[in-house]
Coordinates of C-alpha atoms in Angstrom, one line a residue:
X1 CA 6.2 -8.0 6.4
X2 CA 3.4 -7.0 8.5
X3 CA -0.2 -7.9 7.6
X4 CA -1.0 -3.9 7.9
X5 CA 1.2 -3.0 5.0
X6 CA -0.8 -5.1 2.8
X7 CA -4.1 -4.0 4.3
X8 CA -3.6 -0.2 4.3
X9 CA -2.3 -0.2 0.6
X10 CA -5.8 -2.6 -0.3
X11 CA -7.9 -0.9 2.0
X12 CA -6.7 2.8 0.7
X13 CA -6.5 1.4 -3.1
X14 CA -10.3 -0.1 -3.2
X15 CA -11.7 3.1 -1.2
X16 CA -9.9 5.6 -3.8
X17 CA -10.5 3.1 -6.9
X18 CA -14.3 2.3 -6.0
X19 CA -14.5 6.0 -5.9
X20 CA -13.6 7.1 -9.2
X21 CA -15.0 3.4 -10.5
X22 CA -18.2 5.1 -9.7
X23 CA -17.4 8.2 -11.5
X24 CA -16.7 6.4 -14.6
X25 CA -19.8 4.9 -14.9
X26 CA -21.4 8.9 -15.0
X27 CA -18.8 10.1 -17.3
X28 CA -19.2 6.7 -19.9
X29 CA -23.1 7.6 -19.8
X30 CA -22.9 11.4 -19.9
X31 CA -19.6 12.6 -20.9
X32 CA -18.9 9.6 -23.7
X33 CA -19.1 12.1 -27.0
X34 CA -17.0 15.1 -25.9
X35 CA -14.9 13.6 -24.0
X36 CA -14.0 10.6 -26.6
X37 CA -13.2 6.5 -26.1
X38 CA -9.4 7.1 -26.0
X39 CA -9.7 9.4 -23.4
X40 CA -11.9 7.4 -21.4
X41 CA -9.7 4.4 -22.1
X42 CA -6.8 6.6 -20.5
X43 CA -8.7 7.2 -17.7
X44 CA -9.1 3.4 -16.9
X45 CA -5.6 3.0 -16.8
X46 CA -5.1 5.5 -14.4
X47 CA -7.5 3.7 -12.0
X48 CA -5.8 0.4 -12.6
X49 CA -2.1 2.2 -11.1
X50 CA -4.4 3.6 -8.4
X51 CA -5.6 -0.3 -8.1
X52 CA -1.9 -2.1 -8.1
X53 CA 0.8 0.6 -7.2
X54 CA 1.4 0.3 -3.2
X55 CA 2.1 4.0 -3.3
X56 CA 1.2 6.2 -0.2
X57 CA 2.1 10.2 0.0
X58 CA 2.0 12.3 2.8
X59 CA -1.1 14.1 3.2
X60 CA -1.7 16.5 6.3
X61 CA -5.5 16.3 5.6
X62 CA -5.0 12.6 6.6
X63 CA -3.4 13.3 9.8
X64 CA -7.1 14.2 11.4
X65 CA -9.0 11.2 10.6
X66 CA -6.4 9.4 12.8
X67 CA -8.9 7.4 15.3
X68 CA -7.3 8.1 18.8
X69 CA -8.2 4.7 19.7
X70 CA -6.3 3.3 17.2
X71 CA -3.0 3.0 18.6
X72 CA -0.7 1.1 15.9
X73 CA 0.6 3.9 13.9
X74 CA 1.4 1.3 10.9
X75 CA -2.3 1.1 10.8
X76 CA -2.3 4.6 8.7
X77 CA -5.7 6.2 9.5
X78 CA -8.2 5.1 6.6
X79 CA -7.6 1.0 7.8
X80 CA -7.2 2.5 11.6
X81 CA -11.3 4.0 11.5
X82 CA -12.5 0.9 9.8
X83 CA -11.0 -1.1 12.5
X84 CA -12.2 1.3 15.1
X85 CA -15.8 1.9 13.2
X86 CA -15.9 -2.6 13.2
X87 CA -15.0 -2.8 16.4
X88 CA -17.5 -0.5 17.4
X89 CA -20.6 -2.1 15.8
X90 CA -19.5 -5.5 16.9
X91 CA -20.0 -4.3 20.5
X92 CA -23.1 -2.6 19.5
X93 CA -24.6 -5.8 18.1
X94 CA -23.1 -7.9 21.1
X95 CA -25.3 -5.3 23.7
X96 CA -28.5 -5.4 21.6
X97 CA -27.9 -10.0 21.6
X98 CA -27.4 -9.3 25.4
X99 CA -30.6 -7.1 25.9
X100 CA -32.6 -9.3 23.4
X101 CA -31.4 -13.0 25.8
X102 CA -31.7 -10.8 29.2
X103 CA -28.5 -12.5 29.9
X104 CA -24.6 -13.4 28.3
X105 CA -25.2 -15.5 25.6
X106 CA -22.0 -17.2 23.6
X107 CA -22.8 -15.5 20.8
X108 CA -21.8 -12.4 22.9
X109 CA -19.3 -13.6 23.5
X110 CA -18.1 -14.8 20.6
X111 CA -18.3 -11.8 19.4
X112 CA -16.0 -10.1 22.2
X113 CA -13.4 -12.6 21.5
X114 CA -13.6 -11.1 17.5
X115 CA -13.1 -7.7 18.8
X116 CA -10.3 -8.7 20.6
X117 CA -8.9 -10.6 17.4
X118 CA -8.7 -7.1 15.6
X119 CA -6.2 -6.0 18.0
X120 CA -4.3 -9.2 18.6
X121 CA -3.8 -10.1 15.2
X122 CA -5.6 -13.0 15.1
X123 CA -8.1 -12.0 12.8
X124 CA -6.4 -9.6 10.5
X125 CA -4.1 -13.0 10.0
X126 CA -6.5 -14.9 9.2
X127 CA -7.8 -12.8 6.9
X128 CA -4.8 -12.5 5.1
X129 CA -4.6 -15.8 5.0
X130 CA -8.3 -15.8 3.1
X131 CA -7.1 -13.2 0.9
X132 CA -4.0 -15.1 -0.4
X133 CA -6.0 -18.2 -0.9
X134 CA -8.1 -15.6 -3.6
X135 CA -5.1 -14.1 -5.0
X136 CA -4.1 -17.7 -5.9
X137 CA -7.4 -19.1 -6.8
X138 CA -8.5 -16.0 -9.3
X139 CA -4.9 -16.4 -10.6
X140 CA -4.9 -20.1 -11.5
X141 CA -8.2 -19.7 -13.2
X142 CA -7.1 -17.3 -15.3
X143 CA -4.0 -19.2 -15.9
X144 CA -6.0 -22.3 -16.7
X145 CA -8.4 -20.4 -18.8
X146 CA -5.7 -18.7 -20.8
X147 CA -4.1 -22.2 -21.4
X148 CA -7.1 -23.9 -22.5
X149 CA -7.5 -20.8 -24.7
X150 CA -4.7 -20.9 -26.4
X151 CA -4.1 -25.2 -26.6
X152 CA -7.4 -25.1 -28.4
X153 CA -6.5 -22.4 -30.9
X154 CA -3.7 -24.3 -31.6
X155 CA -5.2 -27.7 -31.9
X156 CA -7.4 -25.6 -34.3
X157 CA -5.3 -24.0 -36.4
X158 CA -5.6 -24.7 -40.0
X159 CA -2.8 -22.7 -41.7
X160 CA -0.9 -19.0 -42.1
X161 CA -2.7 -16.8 -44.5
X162 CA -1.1 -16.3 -47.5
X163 CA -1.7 -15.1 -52.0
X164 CA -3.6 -12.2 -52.6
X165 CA -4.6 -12.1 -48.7
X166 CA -1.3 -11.8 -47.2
X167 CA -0.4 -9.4 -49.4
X168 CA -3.7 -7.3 -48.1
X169 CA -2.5 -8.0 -44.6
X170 CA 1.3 -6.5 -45.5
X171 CA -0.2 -3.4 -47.3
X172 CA -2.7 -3.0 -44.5
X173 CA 0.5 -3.3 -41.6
X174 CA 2.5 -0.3 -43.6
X175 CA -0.7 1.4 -43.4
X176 CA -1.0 1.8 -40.2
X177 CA 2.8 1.8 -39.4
X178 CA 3.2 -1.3 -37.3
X179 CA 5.5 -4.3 -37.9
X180 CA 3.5 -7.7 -39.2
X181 CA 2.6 -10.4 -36.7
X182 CA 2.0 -13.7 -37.5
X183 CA -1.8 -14.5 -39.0
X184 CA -3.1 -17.8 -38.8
X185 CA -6.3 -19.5 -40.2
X186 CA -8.4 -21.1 -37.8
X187 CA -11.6 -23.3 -37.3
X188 CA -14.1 -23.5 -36.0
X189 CA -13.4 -19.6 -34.9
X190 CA -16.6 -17.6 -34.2
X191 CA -14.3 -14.2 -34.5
X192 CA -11.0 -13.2 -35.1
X193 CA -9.1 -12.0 -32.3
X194 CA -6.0 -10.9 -31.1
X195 CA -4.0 -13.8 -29.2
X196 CA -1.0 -13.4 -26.6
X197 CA 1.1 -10.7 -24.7
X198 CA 4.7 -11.3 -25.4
X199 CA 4.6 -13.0 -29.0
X200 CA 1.3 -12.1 -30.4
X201 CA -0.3 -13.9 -33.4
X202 CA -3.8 -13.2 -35.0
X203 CA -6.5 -16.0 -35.2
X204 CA -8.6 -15.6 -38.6
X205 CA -12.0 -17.3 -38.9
X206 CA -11.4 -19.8 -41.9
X207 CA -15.1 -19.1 -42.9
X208 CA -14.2 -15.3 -43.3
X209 CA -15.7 -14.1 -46.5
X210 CA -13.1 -11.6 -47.9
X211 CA -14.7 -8.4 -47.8
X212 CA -14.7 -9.2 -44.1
X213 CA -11.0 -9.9 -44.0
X214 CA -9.9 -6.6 -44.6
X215 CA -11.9 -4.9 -42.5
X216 CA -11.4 -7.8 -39.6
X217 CA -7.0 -7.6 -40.5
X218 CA -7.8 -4.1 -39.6
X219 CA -9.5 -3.7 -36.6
X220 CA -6.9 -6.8 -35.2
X221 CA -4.0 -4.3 -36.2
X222 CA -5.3 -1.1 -35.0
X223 CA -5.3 -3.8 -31.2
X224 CA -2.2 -4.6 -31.4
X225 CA -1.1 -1.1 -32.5
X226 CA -2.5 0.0 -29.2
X227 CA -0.8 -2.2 -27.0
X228 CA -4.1 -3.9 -26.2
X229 CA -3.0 -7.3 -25.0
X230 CA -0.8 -5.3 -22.3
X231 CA -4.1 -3.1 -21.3
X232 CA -5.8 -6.7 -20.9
X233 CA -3.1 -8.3 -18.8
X234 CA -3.6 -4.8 -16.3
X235 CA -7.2 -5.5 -15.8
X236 CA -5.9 -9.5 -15.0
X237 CA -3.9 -8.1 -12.2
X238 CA -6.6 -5.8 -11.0
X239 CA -8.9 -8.3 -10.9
X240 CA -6.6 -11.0 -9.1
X241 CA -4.8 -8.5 -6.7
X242 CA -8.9 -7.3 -5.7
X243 CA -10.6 -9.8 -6.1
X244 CA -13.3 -9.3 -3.3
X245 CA -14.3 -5.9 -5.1
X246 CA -17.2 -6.3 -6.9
X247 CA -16.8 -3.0 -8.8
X248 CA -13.5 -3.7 -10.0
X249 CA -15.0 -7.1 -11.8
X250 CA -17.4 -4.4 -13.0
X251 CA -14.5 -1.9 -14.1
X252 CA -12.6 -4.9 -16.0
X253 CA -15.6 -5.1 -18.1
X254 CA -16.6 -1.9 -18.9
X255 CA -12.6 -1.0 -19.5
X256 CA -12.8 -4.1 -22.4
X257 CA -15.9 -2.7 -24.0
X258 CA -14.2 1.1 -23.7
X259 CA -10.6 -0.4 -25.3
X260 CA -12.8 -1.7 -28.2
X261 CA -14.4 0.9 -29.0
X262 CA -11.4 3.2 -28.7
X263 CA -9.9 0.5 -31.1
X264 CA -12.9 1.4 -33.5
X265 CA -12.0 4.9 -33.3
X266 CA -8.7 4.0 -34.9
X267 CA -10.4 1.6 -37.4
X268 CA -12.6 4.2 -38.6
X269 CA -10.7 7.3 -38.9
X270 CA -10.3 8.7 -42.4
X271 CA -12.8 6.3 -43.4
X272 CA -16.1 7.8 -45.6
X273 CA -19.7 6.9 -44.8
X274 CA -19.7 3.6 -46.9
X275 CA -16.9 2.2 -45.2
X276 CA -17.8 3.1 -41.7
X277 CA -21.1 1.1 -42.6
X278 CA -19.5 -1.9 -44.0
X279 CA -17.4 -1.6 -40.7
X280 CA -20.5 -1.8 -38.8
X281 CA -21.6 -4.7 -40.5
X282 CA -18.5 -6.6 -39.7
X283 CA -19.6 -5.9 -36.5
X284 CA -23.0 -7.2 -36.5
X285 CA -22.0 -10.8 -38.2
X286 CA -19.6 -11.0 -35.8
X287 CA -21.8 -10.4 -33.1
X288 CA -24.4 -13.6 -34.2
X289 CA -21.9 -15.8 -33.5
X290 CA -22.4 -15.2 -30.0
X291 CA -19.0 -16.4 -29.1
X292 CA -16.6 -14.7 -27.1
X293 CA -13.3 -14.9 -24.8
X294 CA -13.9 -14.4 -21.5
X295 CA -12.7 -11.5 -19.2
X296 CA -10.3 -13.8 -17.8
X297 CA -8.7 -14.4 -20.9
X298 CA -5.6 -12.4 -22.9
X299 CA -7.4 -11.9 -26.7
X300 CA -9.3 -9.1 -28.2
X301 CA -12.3 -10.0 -29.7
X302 CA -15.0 -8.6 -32.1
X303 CA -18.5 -10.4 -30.6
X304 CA -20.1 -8.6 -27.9
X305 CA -23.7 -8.8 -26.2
X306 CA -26.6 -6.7 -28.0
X307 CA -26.3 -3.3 -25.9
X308 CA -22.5 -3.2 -26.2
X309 CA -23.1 -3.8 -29.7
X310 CA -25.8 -1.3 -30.4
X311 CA -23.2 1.3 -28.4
X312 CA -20.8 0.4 -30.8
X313 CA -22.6 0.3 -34.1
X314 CA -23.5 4.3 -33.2
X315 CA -20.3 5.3 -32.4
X316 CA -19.0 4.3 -35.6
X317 CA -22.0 5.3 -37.8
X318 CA -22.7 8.6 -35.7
X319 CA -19.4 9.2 -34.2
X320 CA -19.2 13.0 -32.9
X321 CA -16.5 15.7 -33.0
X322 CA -14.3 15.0 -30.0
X323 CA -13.8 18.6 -28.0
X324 CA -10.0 19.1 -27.7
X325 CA -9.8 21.6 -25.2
X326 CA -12.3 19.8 -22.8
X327 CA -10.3 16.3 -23.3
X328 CA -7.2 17.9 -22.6
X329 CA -8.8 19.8 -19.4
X330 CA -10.2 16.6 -17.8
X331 CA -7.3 14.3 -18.5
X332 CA -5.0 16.9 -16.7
X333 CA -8.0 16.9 -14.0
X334 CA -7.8 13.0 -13.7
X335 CA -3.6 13.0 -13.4
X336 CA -4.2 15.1 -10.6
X337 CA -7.4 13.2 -9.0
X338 CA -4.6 10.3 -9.1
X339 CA -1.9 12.1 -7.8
X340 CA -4.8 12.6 -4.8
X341 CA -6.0 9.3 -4.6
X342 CA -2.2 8.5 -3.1
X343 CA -2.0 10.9 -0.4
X344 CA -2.8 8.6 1.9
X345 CA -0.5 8.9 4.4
X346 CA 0.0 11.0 7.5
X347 CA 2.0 14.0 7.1
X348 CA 5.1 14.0 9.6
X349 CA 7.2 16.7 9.3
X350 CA 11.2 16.2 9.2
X351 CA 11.9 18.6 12.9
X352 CA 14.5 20.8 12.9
X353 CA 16.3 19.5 16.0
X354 CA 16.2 22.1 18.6
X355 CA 19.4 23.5 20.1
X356 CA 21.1 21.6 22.5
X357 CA 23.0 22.7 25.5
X358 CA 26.5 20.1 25.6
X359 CA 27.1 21.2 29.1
X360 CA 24.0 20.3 31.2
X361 CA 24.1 20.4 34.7
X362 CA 25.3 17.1 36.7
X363 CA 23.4 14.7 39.3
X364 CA 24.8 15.4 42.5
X365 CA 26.4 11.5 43.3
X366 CA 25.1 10.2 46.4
X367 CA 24.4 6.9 48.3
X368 CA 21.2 5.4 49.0
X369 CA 20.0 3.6 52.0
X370 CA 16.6 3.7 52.0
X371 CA 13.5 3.7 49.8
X372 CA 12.5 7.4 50.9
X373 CA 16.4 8.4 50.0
X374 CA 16.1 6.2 46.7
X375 CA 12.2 8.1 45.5
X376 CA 14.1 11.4 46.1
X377 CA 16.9 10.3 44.0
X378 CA 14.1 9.5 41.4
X379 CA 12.9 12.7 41.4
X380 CA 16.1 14.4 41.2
X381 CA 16.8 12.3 37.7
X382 CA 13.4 13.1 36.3
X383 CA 13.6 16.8 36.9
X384 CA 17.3 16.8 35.9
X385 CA 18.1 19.0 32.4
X386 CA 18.2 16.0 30.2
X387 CA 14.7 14.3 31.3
X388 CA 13.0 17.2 31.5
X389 CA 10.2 15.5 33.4
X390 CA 6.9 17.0 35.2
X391 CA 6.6 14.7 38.1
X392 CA 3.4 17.2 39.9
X393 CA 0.7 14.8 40.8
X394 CA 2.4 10.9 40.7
X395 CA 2.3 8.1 42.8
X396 CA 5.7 7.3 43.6
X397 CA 6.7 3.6 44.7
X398 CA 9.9 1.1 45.3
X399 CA 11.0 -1.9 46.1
X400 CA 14.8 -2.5 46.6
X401 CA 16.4 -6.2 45.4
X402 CA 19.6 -7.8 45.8
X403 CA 20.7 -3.9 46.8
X404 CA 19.2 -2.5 43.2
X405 CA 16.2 0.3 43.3
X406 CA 13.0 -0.2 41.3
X407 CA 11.5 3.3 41.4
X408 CA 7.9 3.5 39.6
X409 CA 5.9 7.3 39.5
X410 CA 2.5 6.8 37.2
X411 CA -0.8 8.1 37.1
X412 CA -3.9 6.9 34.8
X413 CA -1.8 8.0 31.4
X414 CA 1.9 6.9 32.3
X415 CA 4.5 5.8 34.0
X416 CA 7.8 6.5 34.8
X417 CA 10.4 4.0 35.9
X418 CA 14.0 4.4 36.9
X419 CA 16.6 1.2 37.9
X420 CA 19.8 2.2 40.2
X421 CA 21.9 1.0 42.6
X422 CA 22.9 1.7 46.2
X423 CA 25.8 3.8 44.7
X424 CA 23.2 5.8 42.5
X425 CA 24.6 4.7 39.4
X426 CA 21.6 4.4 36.8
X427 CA 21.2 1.2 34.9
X428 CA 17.7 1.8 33.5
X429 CA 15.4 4.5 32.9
X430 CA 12.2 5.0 30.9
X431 CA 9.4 8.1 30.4
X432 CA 6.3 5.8 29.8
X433 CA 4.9 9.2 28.6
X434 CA 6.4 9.0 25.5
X435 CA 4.7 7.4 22.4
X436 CA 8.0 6.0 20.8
X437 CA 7.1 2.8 21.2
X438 CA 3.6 3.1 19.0
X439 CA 5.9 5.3 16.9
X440 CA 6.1 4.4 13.1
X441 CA 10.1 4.2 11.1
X442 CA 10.5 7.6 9.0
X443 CA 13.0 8.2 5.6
X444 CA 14.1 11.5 7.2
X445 CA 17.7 11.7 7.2
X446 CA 19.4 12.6 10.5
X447 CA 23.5 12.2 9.3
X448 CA 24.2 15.8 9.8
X449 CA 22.7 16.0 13.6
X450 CA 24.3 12.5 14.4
X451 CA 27.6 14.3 16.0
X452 CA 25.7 16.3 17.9
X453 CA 23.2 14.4 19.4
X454 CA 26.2 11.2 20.1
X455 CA 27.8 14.1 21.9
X456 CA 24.6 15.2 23.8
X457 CA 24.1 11.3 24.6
X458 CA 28.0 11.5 26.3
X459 CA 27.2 14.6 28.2
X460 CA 24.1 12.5 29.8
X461 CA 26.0 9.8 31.0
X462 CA 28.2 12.1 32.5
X463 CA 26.0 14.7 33.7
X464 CA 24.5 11.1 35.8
X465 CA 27.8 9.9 36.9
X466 CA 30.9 12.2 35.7
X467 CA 33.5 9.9 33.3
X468 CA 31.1 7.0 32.9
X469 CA 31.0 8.1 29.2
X470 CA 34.4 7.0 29.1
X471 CA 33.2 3.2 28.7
X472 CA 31.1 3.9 25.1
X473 CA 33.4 3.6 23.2
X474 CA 31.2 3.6 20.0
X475 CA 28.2 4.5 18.9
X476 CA 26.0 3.1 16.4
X477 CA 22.8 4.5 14.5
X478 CA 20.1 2.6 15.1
X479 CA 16.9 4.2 13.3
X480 CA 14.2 7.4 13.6
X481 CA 10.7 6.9 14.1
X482 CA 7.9 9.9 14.5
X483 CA 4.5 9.9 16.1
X484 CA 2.4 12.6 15.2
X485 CA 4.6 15.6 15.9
X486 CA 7.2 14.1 18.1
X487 CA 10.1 12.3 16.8
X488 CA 12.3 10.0 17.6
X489 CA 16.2 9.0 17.3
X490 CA 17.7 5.7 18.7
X491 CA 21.2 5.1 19.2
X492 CA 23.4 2.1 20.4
X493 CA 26.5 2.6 22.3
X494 CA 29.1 0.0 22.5
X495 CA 31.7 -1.2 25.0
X496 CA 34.6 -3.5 23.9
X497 CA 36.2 -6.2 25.8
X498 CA 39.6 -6.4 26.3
X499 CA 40.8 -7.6 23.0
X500 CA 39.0 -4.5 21.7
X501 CA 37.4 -6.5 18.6
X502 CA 34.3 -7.8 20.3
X503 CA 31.5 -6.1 21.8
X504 CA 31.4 -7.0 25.9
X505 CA 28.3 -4.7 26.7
X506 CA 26.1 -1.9 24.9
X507 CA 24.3 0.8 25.7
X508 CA 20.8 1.3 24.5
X509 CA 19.0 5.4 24.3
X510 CA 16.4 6.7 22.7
X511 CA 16.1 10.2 22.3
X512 CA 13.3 12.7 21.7
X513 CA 14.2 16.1 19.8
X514 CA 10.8 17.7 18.9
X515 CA 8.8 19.0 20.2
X516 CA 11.2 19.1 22.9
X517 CA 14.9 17.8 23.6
X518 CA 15.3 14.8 26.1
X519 CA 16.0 11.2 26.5
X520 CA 13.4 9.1 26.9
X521 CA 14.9 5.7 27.5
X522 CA 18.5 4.9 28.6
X523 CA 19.8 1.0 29.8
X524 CA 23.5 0.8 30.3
X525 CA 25.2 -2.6 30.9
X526 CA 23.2 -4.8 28.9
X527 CA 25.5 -7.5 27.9
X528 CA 26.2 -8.4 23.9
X529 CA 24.6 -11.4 23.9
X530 CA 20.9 -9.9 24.0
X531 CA 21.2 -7.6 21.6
X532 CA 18.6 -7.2 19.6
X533 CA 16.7 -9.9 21.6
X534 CA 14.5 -7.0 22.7
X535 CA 16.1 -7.2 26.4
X536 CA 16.3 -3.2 28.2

């Protein structure tokens, strides 16, 4: 896999996910109340599948922020103008060092050679190579702290509830409709919490008075009713998978203090005034304990710092009426935003391939003896129906050895280059005009068209030296690849040896069909064993 698949998809997801990050923290502040916690809980989860699912869709907004100096289309445009916009303010800096020494300095040139490492490779490998070692690092602490987490609830753990309690907790389960997990005493605990992904279990404080225990069986239930251990391993991922992102560090905290609170909702509801205070009160012990897993680990908790606490305690006490209509309007607004945030990618429409003519015009056959007699050959192919070149305005040169041609016509933007014997039979061509080669694979499917443009490809052989398509015997799909608006199909033609089971020679063309119909690049002869060893 190439380094730019990873670095689009992280680039894209942190530019999209800082984006809306930054919106949350105006509609937690401002929108909190009509809006609702579960509502603003959802919303966090959309940002965390904008923040982990490699998704890109076609977007033909995207197509004009494509920096023309940015020449690898699987560079899609967003990573292309930050490597562009970098490049460019390294060479800035490097002529303001230069004008500062009055001379070339080797921090200039240092600094050239890291310019050139964004188009060699270099750097965007060893950056990867820095980002992997994060990926890994982030993950094995939160492995380890999970771990140590859970070995020293264990080595703590007294006994299962059970008597009057247990028989609270059961009652309290049908309640709320969800199927009893394990509850086990613990100490020291500072608060109860909710422990594990895959096999749950709740940790009790053994020094839980029990008016608490209701109340803190509750609010551990209403967690695990909510799938909250799952939320908790998302932000995990988040975190590891971007870790250099500040704002998502930020985003896994605020989304913790958001899923508690949306688990107080639950708590609370149907509960009078009395209860919602004794609630809160649960809350505030809780709280002195001042003890607390961290963001790294898998476990709900009840502690929280003063101002997340103070958030809290109103919410339940002076919880308002949560608007409906306006709740259901912005979380169809944010499924959309998300549906946005993908589109991504350049917009490349399938072509309809344009109609093709199966009888073109030959190449009059004719010997060559001469470079001037083998240029006007050259221009006779590249003006022929099926290369459809403009020649107006090139420099035309040749050199003839061991009796082949080597005919070159270019000007400052391409080049085109043609192989061919004495005989005038072609071995080689290529329109250095077209931008196949920088062009990126498509999913378009071209089966229907394949007949037709294998029989176009036979007609071309011919119309260059008639019955020559007599030795493909063959043909094989290769792939299609687009550019902008010009696409791209490449096909292989094979020749058998005599045994007619193995391959002696193939036949490599690469054919245009939008805007316009023509082949591009055509090498006959090439014997089997370089294929796909990137020779013709």
């Amino acid at each position: 896999m190439r380094t730019a698949v990873l670095y689009n998809f992280l680039l894209e997801a942190n530019v999209m996910a800082s984006l809306a990050i930054l919106l949350m923290i105006l509609i937690r502040k401002f929108l909190r109340k009509p809006l609702g916690n579960r509502l603003i809980r959802f919303a966090w989860l959309l940002v965390a599948i904008r923040l982990l699912c490699p998704l890109a869709l076609p977007n033909p907004a995207i197509n004009e922020i494509r920096s023309a100096f940015a020449q690898d289309t699987a560079i899609r445009p967003i990573a292309g103008q930050l490597q562009v916009r970098f490049t460019d303010a390294v060479e800035s800096v490097t002529g303001w060092v230069e004008n500062l020494a009055g001379r070339r300095s080797g921090i200039a040139d240092g600094m050239n050679a890291l310019v050139d490492s964004t188009y060699n490779g270099m750097l965007s490998w060893r950056l990867m190579q820095l980002y992997l070692l994060g990926v890994m690092a982030v993950s094995l602490w939160f492995l380890l702290s999970n771990l140590r987490f859970r070995r020293r609830l264990r080595a703590d753990r007294i006994e299962p509830i059970s008597g009057k309690l247990e028989e609270q907790y059961q009652a309290l389960c049908a309640e709320r409709g969800v199927k009893p997990i394990p509850v086990y005493f613990t100490d020291p605990l500072p608060s109860a919490c909710l422990v594990g992904v895959f096999r749950p279990y709740i940790a009790l404080p053994l020094t839980a008075a029990p008016q608490e225990a209701a109340m803190v069986l509750t609010h551990e239930i209403c967690h695990y009713k909510g799938r909250d251990s799952l939320w908790g391993l998302v932000r995990l991922a988040c975190c590891a998978v971007h870790w250099f992102n500040p704002l998502v560090w930020l985003a896994a905290g605020m989304s913790r203090i958001d899923t508690e609170l949306a688990c107080d909702d639950r708590v609370i509801h149907g509960l009078d005034t009395a209860q919602r205070l004794a609630y809160a009160n649960v809350l505030v012990l809780a709280a002195s304990r001042r003890m607390a897993p961290g963001v790294g680990v898998l476990a709900t908790s009840m502690t929280m710092t003063s101002r997340s606490l103070k958030t809290r305690v109103n919410a339940i006490l002076h919880s308002g009426t949560v608007k409906k209509g306006l709740a259901l309007t912005a979380a169809l607004v944010a499924c959309m935003a998300l549906a946005g945030a993908f589109a991504t990618a350049e917009y490349i429409p399938m072509p309809e391939i344009l109609k093709i003519n199966p009888s073109g015009a030959g190449i009059e056959a004719r010997q060559i003896t001469s470079e001037e007699e083998a240029i006007a050959y050259a221009k006779v192919l590249w003006q022929s129906e099926y290369l459809a070149e403009d020649i107006a305005g090139l420099d035309w040169g040749v050199e003839e050895i061991d009796g082949v041609y080597y005919v070159t016509a270019s000007n400052e933007d391409f080049a085109l280059i043609a192989h061919f014997g004495g005989d005038g039979v072609v071995s080689y061509l290529h329109n250095g005009l077209s931008r196949y080669d920088y062009a990126s694979p498509t999913q378009e499917d071209v089966e229907d068209q394949k007949q037709e443009i294998t029989q176009y490809l036979l007609n071309f052989v011919d119309a260059l030296r008639p019955g020559d398509s007599d030795r493909i015997e063959a043909f094989h799909f290769e792939s299609e690849t687009a550019y902008t608006d010009q696409f791209y199909v490449t096909f292989i033609g094979y020749t058998y040896a005599q045994n007619e089971t193995q391959i002696d020679t193939y036949s490599l063309f690469v054919v245009q069909i939008s805007p316009v119909v023509r082949v591009v690049n055509y090498a006959i002869g090439i014997p089997q064993s370089t294929l796909y060893s990137g020779v013709g």
